[in-house]
GROMACS .gro file of C-alpha atoms in nm:
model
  310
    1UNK     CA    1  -0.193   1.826   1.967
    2UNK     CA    2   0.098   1.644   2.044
    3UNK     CA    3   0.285   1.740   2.305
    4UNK     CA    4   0.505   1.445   2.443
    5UNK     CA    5   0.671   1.270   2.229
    6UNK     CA    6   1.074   1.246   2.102
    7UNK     CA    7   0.994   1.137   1.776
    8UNK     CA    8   1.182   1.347   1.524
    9UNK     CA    9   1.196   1.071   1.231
   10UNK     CA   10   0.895   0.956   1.049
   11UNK     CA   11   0.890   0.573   0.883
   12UNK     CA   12   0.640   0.512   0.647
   13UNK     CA   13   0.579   0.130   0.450
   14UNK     CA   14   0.359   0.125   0.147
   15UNK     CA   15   0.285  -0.243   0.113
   16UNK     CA   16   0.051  -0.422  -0.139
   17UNK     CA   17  -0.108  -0.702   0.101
   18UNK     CA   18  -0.230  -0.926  -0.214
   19UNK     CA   19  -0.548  -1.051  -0.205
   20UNK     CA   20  -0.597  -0.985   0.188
   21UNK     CA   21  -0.997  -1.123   0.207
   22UNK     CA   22  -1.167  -1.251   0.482
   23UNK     CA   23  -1.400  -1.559   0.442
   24UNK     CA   24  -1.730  -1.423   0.350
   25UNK     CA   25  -1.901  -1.308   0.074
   26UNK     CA   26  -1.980  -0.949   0.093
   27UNK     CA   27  -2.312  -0.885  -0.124
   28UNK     CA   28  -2.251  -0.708  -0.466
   29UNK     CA   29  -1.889  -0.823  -0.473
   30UNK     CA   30  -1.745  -1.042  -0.672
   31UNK     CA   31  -1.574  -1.184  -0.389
   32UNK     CA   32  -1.629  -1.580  -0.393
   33UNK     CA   33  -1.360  -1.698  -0.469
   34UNK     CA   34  -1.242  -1.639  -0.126
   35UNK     CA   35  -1.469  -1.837   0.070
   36UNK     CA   36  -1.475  -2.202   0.207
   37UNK     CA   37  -1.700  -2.325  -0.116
   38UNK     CA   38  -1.518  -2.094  -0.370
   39UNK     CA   39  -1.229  -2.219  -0.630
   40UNK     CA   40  -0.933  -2.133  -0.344
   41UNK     CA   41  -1.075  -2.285  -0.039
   42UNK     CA   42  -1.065  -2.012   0.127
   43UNK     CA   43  -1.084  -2.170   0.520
   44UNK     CA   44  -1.064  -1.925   0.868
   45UNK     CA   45  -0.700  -2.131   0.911
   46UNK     CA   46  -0.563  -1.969   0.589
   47UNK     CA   47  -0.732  -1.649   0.627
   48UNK     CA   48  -0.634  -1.635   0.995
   49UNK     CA   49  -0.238  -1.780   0.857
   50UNK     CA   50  -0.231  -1.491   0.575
   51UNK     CA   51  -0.312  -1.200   0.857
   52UNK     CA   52  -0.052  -1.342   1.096
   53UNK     CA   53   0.181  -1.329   0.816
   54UNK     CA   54   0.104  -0.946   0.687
   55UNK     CA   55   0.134  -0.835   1.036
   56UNK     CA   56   0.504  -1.014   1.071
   57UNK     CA   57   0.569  -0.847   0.758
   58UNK     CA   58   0.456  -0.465   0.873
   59UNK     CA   59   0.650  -0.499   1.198
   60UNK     CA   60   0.949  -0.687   1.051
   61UNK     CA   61   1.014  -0.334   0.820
   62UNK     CA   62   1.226  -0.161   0.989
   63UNK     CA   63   1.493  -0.429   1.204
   64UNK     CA   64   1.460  -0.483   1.568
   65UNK     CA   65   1.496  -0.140   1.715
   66UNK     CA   66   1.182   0.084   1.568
   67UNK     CA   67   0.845   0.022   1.419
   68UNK     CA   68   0.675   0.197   1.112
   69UNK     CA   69   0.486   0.534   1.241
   70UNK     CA   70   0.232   0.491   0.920
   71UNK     CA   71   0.168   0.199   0.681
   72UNK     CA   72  -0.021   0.260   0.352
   73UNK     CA   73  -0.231  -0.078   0.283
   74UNK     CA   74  -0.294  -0.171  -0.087
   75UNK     CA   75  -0.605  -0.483  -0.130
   76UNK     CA   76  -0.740  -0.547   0.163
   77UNK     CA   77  -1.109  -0.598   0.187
   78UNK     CA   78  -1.317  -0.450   0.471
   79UNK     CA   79  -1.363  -0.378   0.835
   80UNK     CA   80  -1.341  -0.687   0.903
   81UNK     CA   81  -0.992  -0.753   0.788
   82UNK     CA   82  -0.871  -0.451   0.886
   83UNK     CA   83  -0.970  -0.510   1.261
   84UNK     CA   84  -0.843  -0.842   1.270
   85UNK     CA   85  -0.521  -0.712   1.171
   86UNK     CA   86  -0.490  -0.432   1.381
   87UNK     CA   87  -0.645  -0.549   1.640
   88UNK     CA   88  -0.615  -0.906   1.683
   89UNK     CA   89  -0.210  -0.964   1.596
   90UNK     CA   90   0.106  -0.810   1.763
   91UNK     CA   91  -0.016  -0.452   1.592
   92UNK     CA   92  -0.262  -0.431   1.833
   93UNK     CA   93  -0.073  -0.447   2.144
   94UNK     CA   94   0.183  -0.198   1.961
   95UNK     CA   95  -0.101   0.080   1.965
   96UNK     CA   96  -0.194   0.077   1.581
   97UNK     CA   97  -0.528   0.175   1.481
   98UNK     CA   98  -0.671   0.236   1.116
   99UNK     CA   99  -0.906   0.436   0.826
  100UNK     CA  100  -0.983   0.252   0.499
  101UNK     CA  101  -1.209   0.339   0.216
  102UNK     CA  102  -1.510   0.180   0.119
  103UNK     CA  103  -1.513   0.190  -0.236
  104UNK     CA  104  -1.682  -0.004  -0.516
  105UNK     CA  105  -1.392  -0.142  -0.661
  106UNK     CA  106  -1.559  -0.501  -0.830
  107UNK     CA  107  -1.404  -0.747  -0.569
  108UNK     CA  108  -1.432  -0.519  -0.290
  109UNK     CA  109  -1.074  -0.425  -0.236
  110UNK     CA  110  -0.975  -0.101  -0.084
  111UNK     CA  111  -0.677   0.128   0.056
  112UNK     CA  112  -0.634   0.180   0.400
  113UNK     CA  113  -0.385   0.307   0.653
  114UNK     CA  114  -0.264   0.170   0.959
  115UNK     CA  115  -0.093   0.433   1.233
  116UNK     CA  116   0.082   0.400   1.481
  117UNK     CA  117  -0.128   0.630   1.788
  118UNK     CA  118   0.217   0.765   1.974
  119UNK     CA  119   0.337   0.935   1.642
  120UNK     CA  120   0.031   1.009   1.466
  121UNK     CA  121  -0.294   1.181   1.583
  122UNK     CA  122  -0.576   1.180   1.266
  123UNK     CA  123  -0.777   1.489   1.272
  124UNK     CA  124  -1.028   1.448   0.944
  125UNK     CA  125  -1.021   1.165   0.710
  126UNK     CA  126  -1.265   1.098   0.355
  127UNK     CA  127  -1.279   0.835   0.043
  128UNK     CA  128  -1.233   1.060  -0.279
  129UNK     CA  129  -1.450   0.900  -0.539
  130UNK     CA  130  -1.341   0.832  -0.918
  131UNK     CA  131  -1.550   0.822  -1.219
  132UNK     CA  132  -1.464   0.774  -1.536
  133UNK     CA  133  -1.606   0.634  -1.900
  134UNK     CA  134  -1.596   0.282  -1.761
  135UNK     CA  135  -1.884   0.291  -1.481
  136UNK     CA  136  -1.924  -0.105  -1.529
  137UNK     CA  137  -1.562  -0.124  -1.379
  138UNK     CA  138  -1.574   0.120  -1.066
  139UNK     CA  139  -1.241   0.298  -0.950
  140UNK     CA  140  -1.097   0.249  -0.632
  141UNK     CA  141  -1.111   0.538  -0.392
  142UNK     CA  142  -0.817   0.749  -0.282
  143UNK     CA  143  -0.806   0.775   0.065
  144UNK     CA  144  -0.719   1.169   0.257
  145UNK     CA  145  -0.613   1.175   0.613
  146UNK     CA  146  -0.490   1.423   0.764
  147UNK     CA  147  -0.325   1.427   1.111
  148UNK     CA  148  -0.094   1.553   1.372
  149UNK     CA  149   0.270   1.486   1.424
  150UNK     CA  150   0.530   1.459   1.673
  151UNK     CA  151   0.654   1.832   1.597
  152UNK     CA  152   0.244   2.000   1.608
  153UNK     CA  153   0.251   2.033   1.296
  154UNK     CA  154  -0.004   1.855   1.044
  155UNK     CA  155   0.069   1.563   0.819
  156UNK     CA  156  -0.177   1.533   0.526
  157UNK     CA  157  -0.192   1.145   0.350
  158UNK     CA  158  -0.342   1.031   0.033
  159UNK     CA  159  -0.320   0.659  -0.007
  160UNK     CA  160  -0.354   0.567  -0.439
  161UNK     CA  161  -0.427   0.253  -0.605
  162UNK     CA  162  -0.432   0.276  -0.967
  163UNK     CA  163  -0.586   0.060  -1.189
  164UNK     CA  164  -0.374  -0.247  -1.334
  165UNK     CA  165  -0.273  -0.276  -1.682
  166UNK     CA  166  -0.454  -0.562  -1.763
  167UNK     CA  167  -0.659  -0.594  -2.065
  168UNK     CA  168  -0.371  -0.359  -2.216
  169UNK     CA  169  -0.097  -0.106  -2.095
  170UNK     CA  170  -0.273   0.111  -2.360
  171UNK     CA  171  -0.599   0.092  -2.271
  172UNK     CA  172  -0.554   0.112  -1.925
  173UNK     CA  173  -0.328   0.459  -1.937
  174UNK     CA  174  -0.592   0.683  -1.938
  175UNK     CA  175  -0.780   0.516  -1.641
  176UNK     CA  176  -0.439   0.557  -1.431
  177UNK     CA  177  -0.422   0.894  -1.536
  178UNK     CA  178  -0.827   1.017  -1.398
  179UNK     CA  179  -0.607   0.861  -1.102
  180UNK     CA  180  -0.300   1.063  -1.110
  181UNK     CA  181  -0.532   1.382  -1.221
  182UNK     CA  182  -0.733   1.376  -0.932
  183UNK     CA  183  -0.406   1.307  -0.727
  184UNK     CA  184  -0.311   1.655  -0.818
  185UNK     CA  185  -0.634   1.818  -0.800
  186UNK     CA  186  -0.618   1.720  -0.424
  187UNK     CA  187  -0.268   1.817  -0.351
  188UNK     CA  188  -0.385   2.183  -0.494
  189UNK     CA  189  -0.636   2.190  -0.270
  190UNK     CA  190  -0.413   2.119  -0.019
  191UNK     CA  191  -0.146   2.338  -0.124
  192UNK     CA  192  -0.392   2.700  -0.179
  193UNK     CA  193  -0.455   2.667   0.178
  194UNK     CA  194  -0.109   2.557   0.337
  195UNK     CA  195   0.150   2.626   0.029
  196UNK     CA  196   0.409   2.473   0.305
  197UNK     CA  197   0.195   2.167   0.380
  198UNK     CA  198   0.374   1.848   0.450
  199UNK     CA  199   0.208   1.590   0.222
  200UNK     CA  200   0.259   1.210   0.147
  201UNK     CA  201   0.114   1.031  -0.135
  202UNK     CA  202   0.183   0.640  -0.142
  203UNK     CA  203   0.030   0.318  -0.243
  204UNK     CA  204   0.030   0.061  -0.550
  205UNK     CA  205   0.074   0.346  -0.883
  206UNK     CA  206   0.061   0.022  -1.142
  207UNK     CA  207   0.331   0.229  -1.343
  208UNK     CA  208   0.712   0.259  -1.298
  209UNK     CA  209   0.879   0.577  -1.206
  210UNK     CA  210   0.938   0.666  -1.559
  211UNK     CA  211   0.631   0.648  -1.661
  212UNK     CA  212   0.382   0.903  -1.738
  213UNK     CA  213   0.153   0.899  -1.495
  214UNK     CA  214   0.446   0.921  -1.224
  215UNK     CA  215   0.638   1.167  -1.415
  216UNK     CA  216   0.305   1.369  -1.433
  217UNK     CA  217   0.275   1.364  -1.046
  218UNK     CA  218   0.679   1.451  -0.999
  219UNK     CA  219   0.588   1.775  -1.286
  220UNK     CA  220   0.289   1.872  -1.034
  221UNK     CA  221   0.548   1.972  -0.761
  222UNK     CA  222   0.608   1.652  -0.536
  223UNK     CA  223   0.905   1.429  -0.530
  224UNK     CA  224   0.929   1.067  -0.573
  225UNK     CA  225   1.134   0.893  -0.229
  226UNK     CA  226   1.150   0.574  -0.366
  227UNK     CA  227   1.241   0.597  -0.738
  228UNK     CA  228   1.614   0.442  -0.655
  229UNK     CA  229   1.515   0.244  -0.401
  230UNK     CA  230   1.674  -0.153  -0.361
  231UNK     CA  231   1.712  -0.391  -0.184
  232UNK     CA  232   1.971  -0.515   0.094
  233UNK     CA  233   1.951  -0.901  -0.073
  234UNK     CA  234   1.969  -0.817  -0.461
  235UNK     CA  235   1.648  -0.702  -0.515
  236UNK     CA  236   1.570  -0.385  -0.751
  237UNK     CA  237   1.178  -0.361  -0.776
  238UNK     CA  238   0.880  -0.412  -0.538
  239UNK     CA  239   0.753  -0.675  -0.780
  240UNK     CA  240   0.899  -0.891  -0.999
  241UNK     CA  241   0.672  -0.976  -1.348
  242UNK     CA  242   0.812  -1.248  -1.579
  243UNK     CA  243   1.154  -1.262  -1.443
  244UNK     CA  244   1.213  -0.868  -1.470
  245UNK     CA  245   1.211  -0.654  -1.074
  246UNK     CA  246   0.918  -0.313  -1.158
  247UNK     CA  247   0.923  -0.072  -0.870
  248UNK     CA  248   0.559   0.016  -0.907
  249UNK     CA  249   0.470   0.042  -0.550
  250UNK     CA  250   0.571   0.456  -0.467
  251UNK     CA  251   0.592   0.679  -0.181
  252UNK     CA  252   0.609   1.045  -0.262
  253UNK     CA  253   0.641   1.401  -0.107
  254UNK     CA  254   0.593   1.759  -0.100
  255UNK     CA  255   0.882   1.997  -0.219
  256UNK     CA  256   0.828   2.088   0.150
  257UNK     CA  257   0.962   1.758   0.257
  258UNK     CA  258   1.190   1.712  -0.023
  259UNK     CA  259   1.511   1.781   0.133
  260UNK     CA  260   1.367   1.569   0.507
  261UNK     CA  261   1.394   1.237   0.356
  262UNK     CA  262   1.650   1.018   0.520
  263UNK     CA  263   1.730   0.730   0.296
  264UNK     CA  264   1.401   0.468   0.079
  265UNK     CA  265   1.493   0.115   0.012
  266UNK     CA  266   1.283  -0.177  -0.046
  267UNK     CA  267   1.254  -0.436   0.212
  268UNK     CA  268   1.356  -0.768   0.089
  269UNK     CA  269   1.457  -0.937   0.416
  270UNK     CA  270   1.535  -1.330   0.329
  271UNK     CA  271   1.186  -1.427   0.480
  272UNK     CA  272   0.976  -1.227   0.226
  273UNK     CA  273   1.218  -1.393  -0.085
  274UNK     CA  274   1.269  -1.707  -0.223
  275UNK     CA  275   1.482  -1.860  -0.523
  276UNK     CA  276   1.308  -1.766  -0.859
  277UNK     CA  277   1.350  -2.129  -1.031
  278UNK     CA  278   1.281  -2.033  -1.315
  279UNK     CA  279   1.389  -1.704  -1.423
  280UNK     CA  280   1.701  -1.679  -1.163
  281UNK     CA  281   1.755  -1.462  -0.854
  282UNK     CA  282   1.480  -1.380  -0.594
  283UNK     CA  283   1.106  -1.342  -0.646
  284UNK     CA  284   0.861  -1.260  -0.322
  285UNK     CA  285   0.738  -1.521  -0.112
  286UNK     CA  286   0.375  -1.439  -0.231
  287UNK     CA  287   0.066  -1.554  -0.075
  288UNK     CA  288  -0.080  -1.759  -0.380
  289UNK     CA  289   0.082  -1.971  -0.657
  290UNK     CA  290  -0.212  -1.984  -0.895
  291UNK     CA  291  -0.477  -2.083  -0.663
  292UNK     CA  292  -0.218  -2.276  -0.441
  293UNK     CA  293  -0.182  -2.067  -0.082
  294UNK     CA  294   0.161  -2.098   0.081
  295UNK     CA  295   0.112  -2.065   0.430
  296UNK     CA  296   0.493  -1.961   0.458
  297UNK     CA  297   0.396  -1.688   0.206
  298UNK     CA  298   0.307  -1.298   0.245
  299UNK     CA  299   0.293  -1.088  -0.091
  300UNK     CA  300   0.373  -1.070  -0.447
  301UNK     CA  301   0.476  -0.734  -0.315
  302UNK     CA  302   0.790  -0.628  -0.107
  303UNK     CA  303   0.742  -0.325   0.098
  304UNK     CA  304   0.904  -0.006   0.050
  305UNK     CA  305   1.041   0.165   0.330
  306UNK     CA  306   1.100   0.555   0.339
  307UNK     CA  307   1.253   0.756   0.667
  308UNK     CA  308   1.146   1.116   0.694
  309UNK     CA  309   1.277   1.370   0.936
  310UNK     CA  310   1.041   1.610   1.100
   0.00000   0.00000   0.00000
């Protein structure tokens, strides 16, 4: 329990890390690609370049005064990335630590989250496996932790990636909502025991807040923080597809915490944007243009950024 600490606001960053691999191929995934002999080059410089950059990104969140208390990671592949990160960069010597899944997502990409140990004690963590008709194409996990806060009292987190629409925004609806089903099923589970439980679900939702799968989640009792949420520099979406800003990276709560959140924005400080040549206004300063890597680059995602008080 904690017992010592002054924290009484929460900050939480749901970031999409695109594409964070390390530089070797991890058997039964389809994971080539990013290695030294595989179509991107994929060399310990760029790999080492890309985690220097993510961790800048995490830390840069919230100005010059405070750091994020928990970070919800989107595609990152392993241990071994996750360590490095936490471990190896200026998160480390902030007291960070981490718990990822392990799922069997086809290019080995998983969920994870990063806390920060002064604000946030875990007590019981577990992957949540997904099936559905489409066993050839595996689900990621969604990722439970549950842990203690500044006030005693527990904080349970489920960390989502849904599937992308590719192949169809059609086709891929029903996958997102086995996703968003099981979301709920959890949050029950949660809620029979504790109706007054303080629950967070973020991560990459592939859909928009008006869409159904989110509005399904918001009808299921919890409250979406970041369906208004801009920008300081002109941005108005997380991720910006063919010229047009989508906010499809979410953090949502409880009814319990409904009336606790502080203010939600997304974080486009001018590092993380550049000039969008050819559709006008900003874009992120992603990682990869095609299978170009931009060493100055972080994401095709810009974090969102939600302050809770407790």
């Amino acid at each position: 329990m904690l017992t010592s600490f002054l924290v009484t606001v929460l900050t939480l960053v749901q970031l999409n890390c695109e594409n964070m691999f390390d530089c070797s191929h991890d058997s039964g995934k389809n994971d080539t690609e990013f290695t030294a002999e595989g179509k991107r080059h994929w060399t310990n410089g760029k790999y080492w370049r890309k985690t220097e950059n993510i961790a800048k990104e995490i830390i840069g969140c919230c100005g010059k005064d405070t750091l994020p208390d928990l970070i919800t990671l989107c595609e990152v592949e392993n241990d071994s990335v996750m360590e490095k990160l936490t471990r190896r960069t200026a998160l480390g010597k902030l007291g960070y630590r981490y718990i990822m899944t392990n799922s069997r997502d086809e290019r080995g990409i998983d969920v994870a989250l990063i806390y920060n140990t002064y604000s946030f004690k875990p007590i019981c963590h577990h992957s949540i496996r997904l099936e559905d008709n489409h066993p050839e194409h595996p689900l990621r996990d969604i990722l439970y932790v549950s842990g203690c806060i500044a006030s005693g009292d527990t904080l349970h987190v489920i960390v989502v990636h849904a599937p992308s629409k590719f192949g169809g925004a059609k086709k891929s609806l029903k996958r997102r909502m086995v996703v968003m089903e099981r979301t709920v099923a959890v949050i029950d589970s949660i809620q029979q025991t504790s109706p007054a439980a303080r629950i967070i679900i973020a991560g990459d939702f592939n859909d928009t807040a008006d869409s159904q799968p989110m509005t399904y989640l918001e009808e299921h009792g919890v409250v979406n923080a970041t369906k208004h949420s801009i920008g300081k520099n002109g941005v108005r979406g997380s991720y910006k597809y063919k010229g047009r800003w989508e906010s499809i990276d979410h953090i949502l709560v409880s009814e319990s915490l409904r009336h606790n959140i502080i203010s939600s924005r997304i974080c486009d400080t001018p590092y993380l944007i550049y000039k969008d040549k050819q559709y006008g206004g900003w874009k992120p300063r992603r990682s990869f243009n095609g299978l170009r890597f931009d060493p100055e680059g972080y994401s095709d995602h810009l974090p969102v950024v939600v302050k809770i008080h407790l």
